[in-house]
């Protein structure tokens, strides 16, 4: 929590003025019972209408000044809280962007979404209430007790017993409820995760007619969340009735003690009303304090959860070397080299890649094939350093990828992921992700190469074509071709196509491969695929089997010396086509 206080530095003035104006409002409020006492003891007793009106005018003045102070305090508190949460949310988002795939896999997307939304909102609300009430409520409580002693010492002794007893109840309940709120937020993570899975996989759910099962699963998760919230809510709600009982018993004691003193003339009726009003003020403020503590408890838990994410150090940090695209041509070194590479995912018991060793020259096309889970994607994910090797080296232009700055390394690489991801906006905005100043001519050239020009022209909107979120207004094959075009617009030194043509028909796939080979002569291309036809004409073919490199070479060489490759070919092609 302390680490997050740095975001209040820009709003130090507002953080000071807000509680000060609240305390000023509270000061005026403490004079109200004394004015009422004078109205009763002097104005009403003597039937002095003029005096009553004058003192009533003072009450109105106190109310107006108090309202002005309250509004001013509210303005400063809101400005500080909203500014705080804005800066925090921006930095949290920026920090999440620095996390590697490893940290995001471990923490989980649903958890990060909850931190960015619900948790930050809870902290903002808690901070706003804290700035307004944290000093005001104790000030009113202590001020009311002090003012009561100026009225009558004997009756005011009730306050010395009541206030510590109320504090014991309030802070005791807070100590119990804070850990429980942490469990509630954890369960909220689970509900968010279930919701996200259902929304992203809604088509699969309908296809398998799993609506009732998923609804039941959601109800179970949501039921646990409700149970947790109800349980902690029951504990928190004990605060109001207990405090009401204590306060009302204290008021009874004040009236009983004051009644005797009024009958003997030691205490006036107005002073008795003032004492009751002071006790009522304490009741109101302690209820506010109770609600504040609940909000603060939630805010502290959420702040700690946010701090836990902020404390995660990215496992992948860029080096200092800034390479250039001309280095590969200037030096006679392979464009990409794997040197005895071992790789293991976080918390996995076994390596996903073992002793991977190969060299790729500039301009070559590399095909990677193998069964599901053989490690094909793991190999290409090491090149842009989405993950780091456990042992060995991955070299780009003769330099270890860990020595590059992340910007310099990823500027060399264009990636077409397995899942086609497009963003809401125009076609041109999506195409310019890799090169912001790309011309229309460059974009159309990339669309031609990616075999996407035809259907874009058919839409009749050109580069102004509106793309919905995740490209939902396009077919799977159209999305894949646009993601390939987006990578080509960047004109990278290394192009990675991770099974990115799986939704294309064989004719379009063949045309795409031919166009890429013709139009990217100086580009090193990695094609990950399960289709033999897609990679058979590659300069080098890597055959993966259970995380190991089962074979390397051209199509004809592998047919003669790699059993795994031969089995894959025979499972997809006829004997005549294999040759």
XYZ file of C-alpha atoms in Angstrom:
579
model
C 0.000 0.000 0.000
C 2.800 2.442 0.863
C 4.259 2.079 -2.610
C 1.037 3.412 -4.098
C 1.131 6.606 -2.024
C 3.648 8.054 -4.486
C 0.733 8.651 -6.850
C -0.642 11.198 -4.365
C 2.460 13.390 -4.600
C 1.026 15.301 -7.550
C -2.096 15.946 -5.479
C -0.411 16.809 -2.187
C -2.194 20.172 -1.992
C -5.624 18.600 -2.592
C -4.860 15.819 -0.090
C -4.202 18.437 2.590
C -6.966 20.904 1.741
C -9.732 18.275 1.581
C -9.452 17.093 5.215
C -8.752 20.660 6.413
C -11.987 21.979 4.915
C -13.830 18.979 6.365
C -12.437 19.749 9.807
C -13.477 23.384 9.330
C -17.000 22.201 8.522
C -16.902 19.982 11.613
C -15.868 22.946 13.770
C -18.968 24.878 12.729
C -21.086 21.787 13.346
C -19.841 21.547 16.946
C -21.238 25.019 17.710
C -24.777 24.056 16.680
C -25.770 22.310 19.958
C -24.534 25.336 21.967
C -26.636 27.709 19.849
C -29.652 25.415 20.304
C -29.060 25.419 24.052
C -29.122 29.245 24.059
C -32.331 29.288 22.023
C -34.014 26.966 24.531
C -32.635 28.477 27.732
C -32.951 32.121 26.732
C -35.217 32.630 23.733
C -37.916 30.044 24.426
C -37.736 30.410 28.213
C -38.149 34.192 28.021
C -40.431 34.059 24.963
C -38.004 36.394 23.194
C -38.890 36.047 19.512
C -36.184 38.475 18.386
C -33.495 36.489 20.179
C -34.793 33.247 18.671
C -34.673 34.777 15.155
C -31.146 36.135 15.703
C -29.867 32.794 16.932
C -31.766 31.051 14.116
C -29.927 33.320 11.670
C -26.647 32.165 13.218
C -27.727 28.547 12.675
C -28.468 29.312 9.012
C -25.104 31.046 8.655
C -23.340 28.071 10.215
C -25.179 25.776 7.805
C -24.244 27.862 4.727
C -20.584 28.163 5.703
C -20.479 24.465 6.583
C -22.024 23.546 3.222
C -19.463 25.688 1.389
C -16.624 24.007 3.289
C -18.124 20.577 2.603
C -18.433 21.201 -1.148
C -14.876 22.543 -1.289
C -13.577 19.504 0.571
C -15.537 17.204 -1.720
C -14.022 18.902 -4.787
C -10.444 18.524 -3.556
C -11.013 14.938 -2.378
C -12.570 13.922 -5.699
C -9.784 15.604 -7.668
C -7.100 13.812 -5.632
C -8.863 10.418 -5.738
C -9.633 10.512 -9.465
C -6.164 11.803 -10.317
C -4.594 9.146 -8.108
C -6.559 6.326 -9.726
C -5.864 7.654 -13.228
C -2.109 7.683 -12.666
C -2.240 4.305 -10.923
C -4.299 2.703 -13.687
C -1.981 4.110 -16.368
C 1.138 2.835 -14.603
C -0.477 -0.526 -13.884
C -1.394 -0.933 -17.543
C 2.093 0.155 -18.571
C 3.634 -2.314 -16.119
C 1.461 -5.162 -17.393
C 2.705 -4.379 -20.901
C 6.274 -4.964 -19.708
C 5.474 -8.434 -18.358
C 6.587 -11.314 -20.506
C 4.379 -14.194 -21.579
C 5.704 -16.110 -18.563
C 4.348 -13.674 -15.965
C 1.051 -13.270 -17.807
C 0.665 -17.050 -17.973
C 1.295 -17.393 -14.225
C -0.839 -14.464 -13.013
C -3.701 -15.015 -15.430
C -5.618 -12.623 -17.669
C -8.757 -12.577 -15.492
C -6.736 -11.547 -12.439
C -5.050 -8.713 -14.319
C -8.408 -7.457 -15.605
C -9.811 -7.432 -12.049
C -6.778 -5.498 -10.811
C -7.174 -2.931 -13.596
C -10.904 -2.389 -13.064
C -12.561 -3.454 -9.811
C -9.508 -3.126 -7.561
C -8.507 0.328 -8.811
C -12.120 1.539 -8.453
C -12.252 0.259 -4.863
C -9.006 2.072 -4.034
C -10.330 5.275 -5.620
C -13.558 5.103 -3.589
C -11.673 4.302 -0.390
C -9.256 7.195 -0.907
C -12.078 9.644 -1.541
C -13.841 8.651 1.691
C -10.570 8.645 3.612
C -9.690 12.207 2.628
C -13.153 13.408 3.654
C -13.854 11.409 6.798
C -10.644 10.004 8.267
C -9.909 13.211 10.197
C -13.409 14.646 10.312
C -15.087 11.795 12.175
C -12.472 11.472 14.967
C -12.411 15.291 15.189
C -16.187 15.405 15.710
C -16.049 12.563 18.254
C -13.271 14.139 20.312
C -14.668 17.640 19.805
C -18.137 16.586 20.971
C -16.615 14.988 24.057
C -14.614 18.137 24.871
C -17.601 20.395 24.278
C -19.720 18.202 26.532
C -17.270 18.812 29.376
C -17.757 22.557 28.911
C -21.480 21.969 29.460
C -21.394 19.609 32.467
C -18.526 17.494 33.750
C -20.588 14.850 35.557
C -22.860 14.109 32.600
C -19.899 14.241 30.225
C -18.231 11.326 32.055
C -20.616 9.106 30.066
C -18.637 10.073 26.942
C -15.391 8.737 28.462
C -16.961 5.292 28.769
C -18.920 5.322 25.510
C -16.182 6.393 23.074
C -13.540 3.738 23.980
C -16.246 1.060 23.942
C -17.380 2.158 20.474
C -13.779 2.227 19.206
C -13.278 -1.312 20.489
C -16.322 -2.512 18.529
C -15.443 -0.647 15.334
C -11.784 -1.607 15.158
C -12.462 -5.160 16.297
C -14.897 -5.730 13.455
C -12.427 -4.122 11.057
C -9.672 -6.528 12.135
C -11.962 -9.500 11.436
C -13.380 -8.253 8.140
C -10.186 -7.189 6.357
C -8.835 -10.722 5.701
C -12.309 -11.807 4.596
C -12.486 -9.039 1.989
C -9.274 -10.412 0.502
C -10.988 -13.783 0.004
C -13.965 -12.040 -1.580
C -11.698 -10.357 -4.144
C -9.978 -13.661 -4.888
C -13.345 -15.266 -5.562
C -14.208 -12.301 -7.782
C -11.124 -13.194 -9.839
C -12.566 -16.666 -10.356
C -15.963 -15.297 -11.425
C -14.229 -12.933 -13.859
C -12.205 -15.825 -15.254
C -15.318 -17.950 -15.766
C -17.153 -15.033 -17.389
C -14.266 -14.328 -19.732
C -14.022 -17.976 -20.785
C -17.750 -18.076 -21.542
C -17.758 -14.847 -23.518
C -14.717 -15.727 -25.612
C -15.880 -19.303 -26.143
C -19.579 -18.635 -26.662
C -19.599 -20.221 -30.130
C -18.021 -23.422 -28.845
C -20.509 -23.531 -25.969
C -23.436 -23.257 -28.382
C -21.884 -25.761 -30.786
C -21.649 -28.395 -28.038
C -24.956 -27.368 -26.459
C -23.235 -26.686 -23.138
C -25.294 -23.645 -22.151
C -26.909 -25.315 -19.144
C -23.636 -26.814 -17.906
C -21.806 -23.486 -18.217
C -24.693 -21.661 -16.571
C -24.537 -24.126 -13.692
C -20.761 -23.674 -13.413
C -21.163 -19.899 -13.363
C -23.914 -20.134 -10.746
C -21.633 -22.237 -8.547
C -18.767 -19.754 -8.831
C -21.092 -16.798 -8.363
C -22.760 -18.589 -5.438
C -19.420 -18.910 -3.679
C -18.802 -15.208 -4.251
C -22.232 -14.354 -2.843
C -21.661 -16.597 0.175
C -18.332 -14.896 0.868
C -19.854 -11.444 0.482
C -22.845 -12.304 2.671
C -20.605 -13.754 5.374
C -18.334 -10.726 5.541
C -21.391 -8.489 5.159
C -23.001 -10.069 8.225
C -19.915 -9.327 10.266
C -19.746 -5.749 8.981
C -23.443 -5.139 9.586
C -23.011 -6.004 13.266
C -21.319 -2.635 13.589
C -24.450 -0.496 13.179
C -26.763 -2.271 15.648
C -24.040 -2.613 18.270
C -23.071 1.047 18.000
C -26.745 2.093 18.071
C -27.314 0.094 21.253
C -24.255 1.608 22.937
C -25.140 5.159 21.869
C -28.779 4.891 22.903
C -27.827 3.453 26.295
C -25.437 6.391 26.659
C -28.218 8.845 25.788
C -30.431 7.188 28.417
C -27.619 7.602 30.945
C -27.168 11.280 30.011
C -30.888 11.989 30.359
C -31.016 10.132 33.678
C -27.996 12.000 35.091
C -29.034 15.357 33.599
C -32.628 14.946 34.748
C -31.572 14.906 38.369
C -29.325 17.924 37.845
C -32.050 19.855 36.024
C -34.465 19.227 38.908
C -32.021 20.793 41.402
C -31.102 23.660 39.064
C -27.505 22.611 38.374
C -28.191 21.967 34.675
C -30.594 23.697 32.292
C -32.936 22.054 29.820
C -31.012 23.564 26.887
C -27.728 22.135 28.175
C -29.362 18.703 28.456
C -30.480 18.954 24.821
C -26.939 20.029 23.879
C -25.476 16.934 25.572
C -27.958 14.675 23.769
C -27.109 16.411 20.475
C -23.407 15.869 21.055
C -24.038 12.185 21.718
C -26.155 12.014 18.535
C -23.323 13.649 16.594
C -20.982 10.970 17.890
C -23.469 8.319 16.775
C -23.679 9.741 13.235
C -19.920 10.130 12.934
C -19.208 6.660 14.222
C -21.648 5.224 11.675
C -19.763 7.169 9.030
C -16.520 5.894 10.517
C -17.851 2.340 10.383
C -18.709 2.692 6.697
C -15.365 4.353 6.112
C -13.557 1.464 7.757
C -15.417 -1.028 5.569
C -14.425 0.951 2.469
C -10.878 1.341 3.766
C -10.677 -2.393 4.443
C -11.679 -3.142 0.867
C -9.344 -0.438 -0.429
C -6.377 -1.769 1.565
C -6.972 -5.307 0.313
C -7.322 -4.109 -3.281
C -4.278 -1.851 -2.949
C -2.202 -4.779 -1.716
C -3.408 -6.864 -4.654
C -2.429 -4.079 -7.050
C 0.938 -3.720 -5.320
C 1.488 -7.459 -5.733
C 1.150 -7.068 -9.502
C 3.327 -3.946 -9.526
C 5.979 -5.846 -7.558
C 6.249 -8.540 -10.229
C 9.550 -8.031 -11.960
C 9.473 -8.877 -15.669
C 11.672 -11.888 -16.293
C 12.616 -10.544 -19.724
C 14.530 -7.262 -19.644
C 16.136 -5.799 -22.714
C 19.877 -5.394 -23.105
C 21.739 -2.372 -24.415
C 22.644 -3.413 -27.945
C 20.719 -1.725 -30.744
C 21.204 -3.659 -33.957
C 20.393 -2.492 -37.447
C 18.886 -4.315 -40.374
C 22.082 -3.897 -42.368
C 24.222 -5.943 -39.985
C 23.279 -9.306 -41.471
C 24.367 -8.152 -44.916
C 27.496 -6.479 -43.583
C 28.706 -9.529 -41.675
C 28.842 -13.085 -42.981
C 26.875 -14.574 -40.095
C 23.623 -16.563 -39.954
C 20.462 -14.497 -39.585
C 19.142 -16.795 -36.827
C 21.082 -19.393 -34.849
C 20.002 -21.756 -32.077
C 22.939 -23.062 -30.028
C 22.126 -26.082 -27.808
C 18.861 -24.489 -26.660
C 16.883 -25.899 -23.732
C 13.590 -24.275 -22.771
C 11.038 -24.910 -20.037
C 7.780 -23.112 -19.268
C 7.291 -21.639 -15.799
C 6.287 -24.246 -13.185
C 6.654 -27.066 -15.739
C 8.425 -30.219 -14.593
C 10.042 -31.050 -17.917
C 11.695 -29.132 -20.722
C 9.544 -28.243 -23.718
C 12.621 -27.965 -25.947
C 15.833 -29.975 -25.651
C 19.133 -29.420 -27.426
C 17.831 -27.433 -30.387
C 20.689 -26.501 -32.688
C 20.477 -25.008 -36.206
C 21.553 -22.038 -38.362
C 19.473 -20.030 -40.830
C 21.087 -17.811 -43.439
C 19.619 -14.431 -44.466
C 16.831 -14.707 -47.009
C 16.144 -18.398 -46.409
C 12.688 -19.847 -45.863
C 12.441 -22.213 -42.912
C 9.576 -24.645 -42.507
C 8.823 -26.090 -39.072
C 6.583 -29.149 -38.871
C 5.672 -31.686 -36.225
C 2.816 -33.105 -34.235
C 0.664 -31.181 -31.799
C 2.692 -30.201 -28.730
C 6.006 -31.036 -30.387
C 7.428 -27.551 -29.677
C 7.002 -25.775 -33.013
C 5.581 -22.549 -31.577
C 8.011 -22.664 -28.670
C 10.916 -22.490 -31.123
C 9.708 -19.378 -32.954
C 8.602 -17.646 -29.723
C 12.230 -17.644 -28.584
C 13.366 -15.537 -31.565
C 11.523 -12.281 -30.610
C 12.203 -13.216 -26.995
C 8.655 -13.751 -25.863
C 10.278 -16.350 -23.614
C 13.895 -16.851 -22.556
C 15.919 -20.040 -22.974
C 16.857 -22.069 -19.913
C 20.198 -23.057 -21.417
C 21.978 -22.264 -24.647
C 21.711 -19.254 -26.929
C 19.417 -17.798 -29.566
C 21.371 -15.503 -31.889
C 19.998 -12.956 -34.351
C 22.575 -11.529 -36.752
C 25.278 -13.132 -34.636
C 24.205 -11.425 -31.405
C 22.474 -13.087 -28.464
C 18.868 -11.903 -28.318
C 19.346 -11.138 -24.625
C 21.853 -8.420 -25.527
C 19.424 -6.517 -27.750
C 17.079 -3.866 -26.484
C 13.563 -5.283 -26.803
C 12.588 -2.531 -29.244
C 15.583 -3.187 -31.479
C 15.068 -6.953 -31.479
C 11.330 -6.869 -32.129
C 11.784 -4.207 -34.788
C 13.638 -6.879 -36.758
C 10.835 -9.419 -36.387
C 7.331 -9.536 -37.792
C 5.038 -12.085 -36.132
C 1.822 -13.590 -37.435
C 0.412 -15.467 -34.409
C -1.652 -18.643 -34.419
C -4.748 -16.738 -33.330
C -5.575 -13.933 -35.732
C -6.068 -10.758 -33.698
C -7.399 -7.575 -35.260
C -8.403 -4.422 -33.436
C -11.468 -2.236 -33.741
C -10.839 0.552 -36.227
C -10.229 0.996 -39.925
C -8.254 -1.404 -42.079
C -5.516 1.195 -42.476
C -5.209 1.675 -38.715
C -4.714 -2.083 -38.319
C -2.193 -2.262 -41.151
C -0.074 0.560 -39.688
C 0.645 -1.226 -36.407
C 4.123 -2.251 -37.518
C 4.858 0.896 -39.502
C 2.909 3.962 -38.502
C 3.938 6.015 -41.522
C 3.149 3.282 -44.064
C 1.826 4.645 -47.360
C -1.313 3.389 -49.080
C 0.865 1.900 -51.795
C 2.873 -0.122 -49.258
C -0.320 -1.365 -47.605
C -1.873 -2.430 -50.914
C 1.349 -4.187 -51.867
C 1.229 -6.139 -48.605
C -2.449 -6.952 -49.202
C -1.548 -8.277 -52.665
C 1.179 -10.491 -51.244
C -1.121 -11.758 -48.487
C -3.848 -12.590 -51.041
C -6.194 -10.169 -49.269
C -6.542 -7.480 -51.942
C -9.410 -9.192 -53.742
C -11.841 -9.422 -50.825
C -10.839 -5.925 -49.591
C -11.736 -4.490 -52.998
C -15.022 -6.404 -52.943
C -15.976 -4.667 -49.695
C -15.895 -1.390 -51.612
C -14.488 0.712 -48.757
C -10.782 0.387 -49.461
C -8.517 1.139 -46.541
C -11.430 2.818 -44.734
C -13.042 -0.587 -44.181
C -14.247 -0.733 -40.570
C -12.931 -3.708 -38.613
C -14.941 -4.787 -35.604
C -13.353 -5.990 -32.371
C -11.313 -9.132 -33.048
C -12.332 -8.843 -36.703
C -15.724 -10.434 -36.060
C -17.118 -9.025 -39.314
C -14.575 -11.082 -41.276
C -14.151 -14.799 -41.896
C -11.317 -16.805 -40.354
C -9.369 -16.902 -43.619
C -9.820 -13.166 -44.175
C -8.553 -12.404 -40.669
C -5.504 -14.593 -41.234
C -4.645 -12.899 -44.513
C -4.977 -9.436 -42.957
C -2.686 -10.369 -40.048
C -0.124 -11.624 -42.576
C -0.452 -8.348 -44.514
C -0.003 -6.366 -41.279
C 3.289 -8.148 -40.616
C 4.429 -7.607 -44.235
C 3.741 -3.863 -44.063
C 6.366 -3.689 -41.328
C 8.941 -5.100 -43.800
C 10.771 -7.015 -41.077
C 14.104 -8.733 -41.427
C 12.575 -11.919 -40.017
C 8.982 -12.968 -40.685
C 7.422 -15.595 -38.409
C 4.174 -17.227 -39.546
C 3.004 -19.436 -36.716
C 0.460 -21.765 -38.318
C -1.150 -18.626 -39.715
C -2.599 -20.145 -42.897
C -4.604 -22.961 -41.322
C -7.937 -21.403 -42.347
C -6.904 -20.954 -45.993
C -7.807 -23.334 -48.776
C -4.949 -25.107 -50.551
C -5.099 -22.866 -53.641
C -4.941 -19.643 -51.609
C -2.236 -21.149 -49.392
C -0.141 -22.014 -52.447
C -0.622 -18.549 -53.956
C 0.324 -16.969 -50.616
C 3.535 -18.980 -50.343
C 4.480 -18.160 -53.922
C 3.833 -14.422 -53.396
C 5.824 -14.348 -50.152
C 8.762 -16.088 -51.851
C 8.648 -13.670 -54.802
C 8.156 -10.456 -52.831
C 10.309 -11.093 -49.759
C 13.602 -12.188 -51.288
C 15.758 -10.551 -48.623
C 13.477 -11.586 -45.773
C 14.146 -14.639 -43.596
C 10.828 -16.449 -43.261
C 9.807 -19.019 -40.633
C 6.657 -20.969 -41.519
C 5.145 -23.124 -38.780
C 2.580 -25.531 -40.159
C 1.120 -28.991 -39.883
C 0.644 -29.172 -43.657
C 3.439 -30.776 -45.595
C 2.353 -28.909 -48.728
C 2.939 -25.601 -46.967
C 6.576 -26.219 -46.034
C 7.833 -28.799 -48.559
C 9.500 -26.168 -50.769
C 11.256 -24.402 -47.898
C 15.035 -24.043 -48.014
C 15.293 -25.739 -44.630
C 12.726 -27.894 -42.862
C 12.890 -28.470 -39.106
C 11.070 -31.589 -37.931
C 10.030 -31.378 -34.276
C 9.113 -34.404 -32.193
C 8.384 -34.170 -28.442
C 10.523 -31.060 -27.999
C 13.501 -32.455 -29.896
C 14.819 -31.775 -33.368
C 14.083 -35.047 -35.146
C 15.452 -33.903 -38.479
C 16.719 -30.942 -40.470
C 17.154 -30.510 -44.193
C 15.235 -30.198 -47.428
C 12.125 -32.168 -48.328
C 14.033 -34.790 -50.359
C 16.763 -35.205 -47.750
C 14.289 -35.659 -44.904
C 12.268 -38.215 -46.850
C 15.332 -40.407 -47.011
C 16.727 -39.995 -43.491
C 13.891 -38.866 -41.146
C 11.246 -41.401 -40.190
C 9.071 -38.834 -38.406
C 8.910 -36.599 -41.485
C 8.237 -39.535 -43.779
C 5.296 -40.645 -41.592
C 3.838 -37.121 -41.630
C 4.145 -36.965 -45.430
C 2.546 -40.349 -45.981
C -0.337 -39.425 -43.654
C -1.170 -36.363 -45.756
C -0.005 -37.125 -49.316
C -0.124 -40.027 -51.695
C 3.116 -41.859 -52.514
C 3.282 -40.063 -55.849
C 2.795 -36.637 -54.222
C 5.402 -37.371 -51.561
C 8.092 -37.699 -54.193
